[in-house]
mmCIF file of C-alpha atoms (C1' of nucleotides) in Angstrom:
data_model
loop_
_atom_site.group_PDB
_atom_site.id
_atom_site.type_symbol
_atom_site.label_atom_id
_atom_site.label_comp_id
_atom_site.label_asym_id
_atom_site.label_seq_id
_atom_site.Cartn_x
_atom_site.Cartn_y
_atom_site.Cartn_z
ATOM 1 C CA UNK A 3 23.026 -13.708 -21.098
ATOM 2 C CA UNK A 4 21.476 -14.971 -24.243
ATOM 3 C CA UNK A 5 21.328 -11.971 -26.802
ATOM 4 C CA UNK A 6 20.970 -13.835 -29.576
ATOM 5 C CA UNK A 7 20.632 -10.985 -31.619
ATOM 6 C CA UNK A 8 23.702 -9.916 -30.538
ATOM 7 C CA UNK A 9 22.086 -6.743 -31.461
ATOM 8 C CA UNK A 10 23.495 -3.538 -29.319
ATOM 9 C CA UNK A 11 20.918 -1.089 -28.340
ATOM 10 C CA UNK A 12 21.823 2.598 -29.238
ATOM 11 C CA UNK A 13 22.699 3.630 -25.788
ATOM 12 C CA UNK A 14 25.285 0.502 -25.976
ATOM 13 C CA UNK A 15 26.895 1.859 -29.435
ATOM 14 C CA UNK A 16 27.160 5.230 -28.015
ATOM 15 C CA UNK A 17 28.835 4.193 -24.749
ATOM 16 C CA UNK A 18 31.420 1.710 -26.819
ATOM 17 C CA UNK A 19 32.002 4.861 -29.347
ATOM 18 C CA UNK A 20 33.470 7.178 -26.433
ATOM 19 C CA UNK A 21 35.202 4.628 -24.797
ATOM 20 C CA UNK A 22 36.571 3.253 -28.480
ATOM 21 C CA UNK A 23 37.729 7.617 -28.801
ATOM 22 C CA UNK A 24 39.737 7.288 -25.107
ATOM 23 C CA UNK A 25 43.538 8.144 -26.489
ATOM 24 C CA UNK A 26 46.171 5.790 -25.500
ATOM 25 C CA UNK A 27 47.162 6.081 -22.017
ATOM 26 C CA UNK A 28 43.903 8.173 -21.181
ATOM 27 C CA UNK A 29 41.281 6.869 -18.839
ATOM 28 C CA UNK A 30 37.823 8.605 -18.608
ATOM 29 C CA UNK A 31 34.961 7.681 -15.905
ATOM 30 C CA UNK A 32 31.840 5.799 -16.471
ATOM 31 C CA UNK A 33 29.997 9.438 -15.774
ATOM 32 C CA UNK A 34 32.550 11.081 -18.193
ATOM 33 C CA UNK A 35 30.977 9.050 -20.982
ATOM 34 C CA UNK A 36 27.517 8.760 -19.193
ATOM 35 C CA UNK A 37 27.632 12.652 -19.497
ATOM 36 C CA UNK A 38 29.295 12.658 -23.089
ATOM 37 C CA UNK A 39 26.077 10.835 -24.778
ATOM 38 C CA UNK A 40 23.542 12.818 -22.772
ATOM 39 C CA UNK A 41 22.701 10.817 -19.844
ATOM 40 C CA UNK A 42 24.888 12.041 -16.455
ATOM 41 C CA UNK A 43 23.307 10.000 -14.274
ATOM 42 C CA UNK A 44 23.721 6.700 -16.003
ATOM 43 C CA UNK A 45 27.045 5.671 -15.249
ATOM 44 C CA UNK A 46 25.834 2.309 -14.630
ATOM 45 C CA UNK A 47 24.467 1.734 -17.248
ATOM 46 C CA UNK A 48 27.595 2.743 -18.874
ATOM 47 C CA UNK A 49 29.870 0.538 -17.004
ATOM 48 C CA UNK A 50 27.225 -2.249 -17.709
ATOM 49 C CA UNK A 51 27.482 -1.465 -21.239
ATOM 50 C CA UNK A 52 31.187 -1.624 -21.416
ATOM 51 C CA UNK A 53 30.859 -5.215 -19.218
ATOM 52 C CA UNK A 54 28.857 -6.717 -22.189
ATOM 53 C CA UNK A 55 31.177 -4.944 -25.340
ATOM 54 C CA UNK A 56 31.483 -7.491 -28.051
ATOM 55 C CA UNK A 57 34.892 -6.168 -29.224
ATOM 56 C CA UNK A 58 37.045 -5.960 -26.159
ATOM 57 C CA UNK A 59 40.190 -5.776 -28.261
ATOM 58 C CA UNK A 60 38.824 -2.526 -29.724
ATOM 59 C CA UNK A 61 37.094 -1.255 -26.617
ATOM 60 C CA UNK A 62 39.565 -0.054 -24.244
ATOM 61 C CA UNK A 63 36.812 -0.759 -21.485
ATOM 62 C CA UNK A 64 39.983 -0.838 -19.112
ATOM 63 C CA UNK A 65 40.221 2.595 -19.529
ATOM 64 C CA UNK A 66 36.884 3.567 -18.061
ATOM 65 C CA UNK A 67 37.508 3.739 -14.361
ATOM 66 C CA UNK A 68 35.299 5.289 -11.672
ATOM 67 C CA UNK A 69 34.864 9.170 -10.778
ATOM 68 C CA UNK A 70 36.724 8.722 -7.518
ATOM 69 C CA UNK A 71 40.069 7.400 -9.499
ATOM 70 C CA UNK A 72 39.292 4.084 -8.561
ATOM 71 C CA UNK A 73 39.822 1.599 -11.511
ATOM 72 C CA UNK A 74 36.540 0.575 -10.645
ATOM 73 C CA UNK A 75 35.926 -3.008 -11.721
ATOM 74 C CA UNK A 76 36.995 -5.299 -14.382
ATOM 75 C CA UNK A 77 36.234 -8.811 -14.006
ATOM 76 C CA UNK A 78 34.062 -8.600 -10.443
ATOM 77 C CA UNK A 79 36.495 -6.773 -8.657
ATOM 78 C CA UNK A 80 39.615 -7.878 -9.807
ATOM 79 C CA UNK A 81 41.090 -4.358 -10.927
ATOM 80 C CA UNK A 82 44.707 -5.866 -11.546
ATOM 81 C CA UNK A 83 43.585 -6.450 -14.662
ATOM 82 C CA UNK A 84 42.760 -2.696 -15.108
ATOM 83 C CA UNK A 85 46.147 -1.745 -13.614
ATOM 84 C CA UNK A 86 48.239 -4.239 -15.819
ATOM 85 C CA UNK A 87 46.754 -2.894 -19.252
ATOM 86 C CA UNK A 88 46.831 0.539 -18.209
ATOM 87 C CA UNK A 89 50.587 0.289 -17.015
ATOM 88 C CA UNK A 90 50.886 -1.479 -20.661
ATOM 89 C CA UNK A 91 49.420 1.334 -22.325
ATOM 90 C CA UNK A 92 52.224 3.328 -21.047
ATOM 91 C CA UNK A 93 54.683 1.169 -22.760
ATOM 92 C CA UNK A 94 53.105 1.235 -25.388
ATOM 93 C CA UNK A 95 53.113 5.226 -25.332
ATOM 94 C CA UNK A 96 56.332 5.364 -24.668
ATOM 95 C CA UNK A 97 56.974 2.662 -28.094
ATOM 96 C CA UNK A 98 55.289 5.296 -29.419
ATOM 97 C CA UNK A 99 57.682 8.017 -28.746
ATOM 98 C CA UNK A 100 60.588 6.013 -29.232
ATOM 99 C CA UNK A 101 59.723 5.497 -32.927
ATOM 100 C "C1'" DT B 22 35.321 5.292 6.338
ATOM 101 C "C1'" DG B 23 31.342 2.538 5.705
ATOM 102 C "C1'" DT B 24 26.590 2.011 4.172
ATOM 103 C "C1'" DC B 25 22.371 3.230 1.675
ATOM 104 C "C1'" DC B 26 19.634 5.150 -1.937
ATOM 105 C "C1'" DG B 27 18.825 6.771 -6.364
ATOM 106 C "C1'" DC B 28 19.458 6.819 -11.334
ATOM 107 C "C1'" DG B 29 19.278 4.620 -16.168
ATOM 108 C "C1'" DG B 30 19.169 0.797 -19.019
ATOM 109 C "C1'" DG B 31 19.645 -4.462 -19.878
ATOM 110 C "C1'" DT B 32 18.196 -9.060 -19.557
ATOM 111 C "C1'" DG B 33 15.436 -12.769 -17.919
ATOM 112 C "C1'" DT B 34 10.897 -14.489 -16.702
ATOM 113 C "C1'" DA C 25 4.776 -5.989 -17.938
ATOM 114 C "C1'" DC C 26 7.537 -6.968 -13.724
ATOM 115 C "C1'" DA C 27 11.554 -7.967 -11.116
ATOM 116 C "C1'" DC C 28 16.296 -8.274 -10.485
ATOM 117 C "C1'" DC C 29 20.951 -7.107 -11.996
ATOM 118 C "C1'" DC C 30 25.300 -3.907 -12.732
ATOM 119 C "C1'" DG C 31 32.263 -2.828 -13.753
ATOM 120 C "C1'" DC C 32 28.537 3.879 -10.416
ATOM 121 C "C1'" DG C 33 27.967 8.118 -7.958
ATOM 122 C "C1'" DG C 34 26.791 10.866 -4.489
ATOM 123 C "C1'" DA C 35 24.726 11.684 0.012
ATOM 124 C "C1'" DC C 36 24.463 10.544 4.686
ATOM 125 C "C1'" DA C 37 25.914 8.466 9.174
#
DNA sequence: TGTCCGCGGGTGT
DNA sequence: ACACCCGCGGACA
């Protein structure tokens, strides 16, 4: 992938704005979103969206798992990744609570 | 439960 | 402009 724009389309920015609003914790599917800017049946494009984010650390793109409850994918399939930040998140919710 | 097709948009050629 | 790709979803076998 060469985007040397770097440039995201508008479908891209509205896909990494609802997955930027998921709270803490929360996990919404790729249709959830794909429905949320207007387009239900574009899931994939919103999971190929999220793949290509250029701010992972402020697009919880872990947190967008599949309709079925299946985390989906992350890195090809490797959903441990998915399954370790989510189970962080929790922590992190429960940091939260502490304080 | 496993496989196939369709849908929508991106990127490369 | 065309073809292939993708971290899906739903239907069908």
């Amino acid at each position: 992938m060469k985007t040397k724009k770097s440039k995201l389309t508008k479908f891209q920015w509205q896909v990494l704005k609802e997955a930027a609003k998921i709270p803490l914790g929360q996990t919404r599917s790729y249709k959830w979103i794909a429905k949320k800017i207007g387009l239900p049946k574009s899931a994939r494009a919103v999971g190929q969206a999220l793949k290509i984010n250029p701010y992972p650390l402020i697009i919880p793109c872990h947190r967008v798992i599949k309709e079925n409850g299946a985390l989906g994918g992350y890195m090809g399939k490797n959903t441990t990744r998915k399954e370790k930040l989510l189970n962080l998140e929790k922590e992190i919710q429960n940091n939260f609570r502490k304080i």
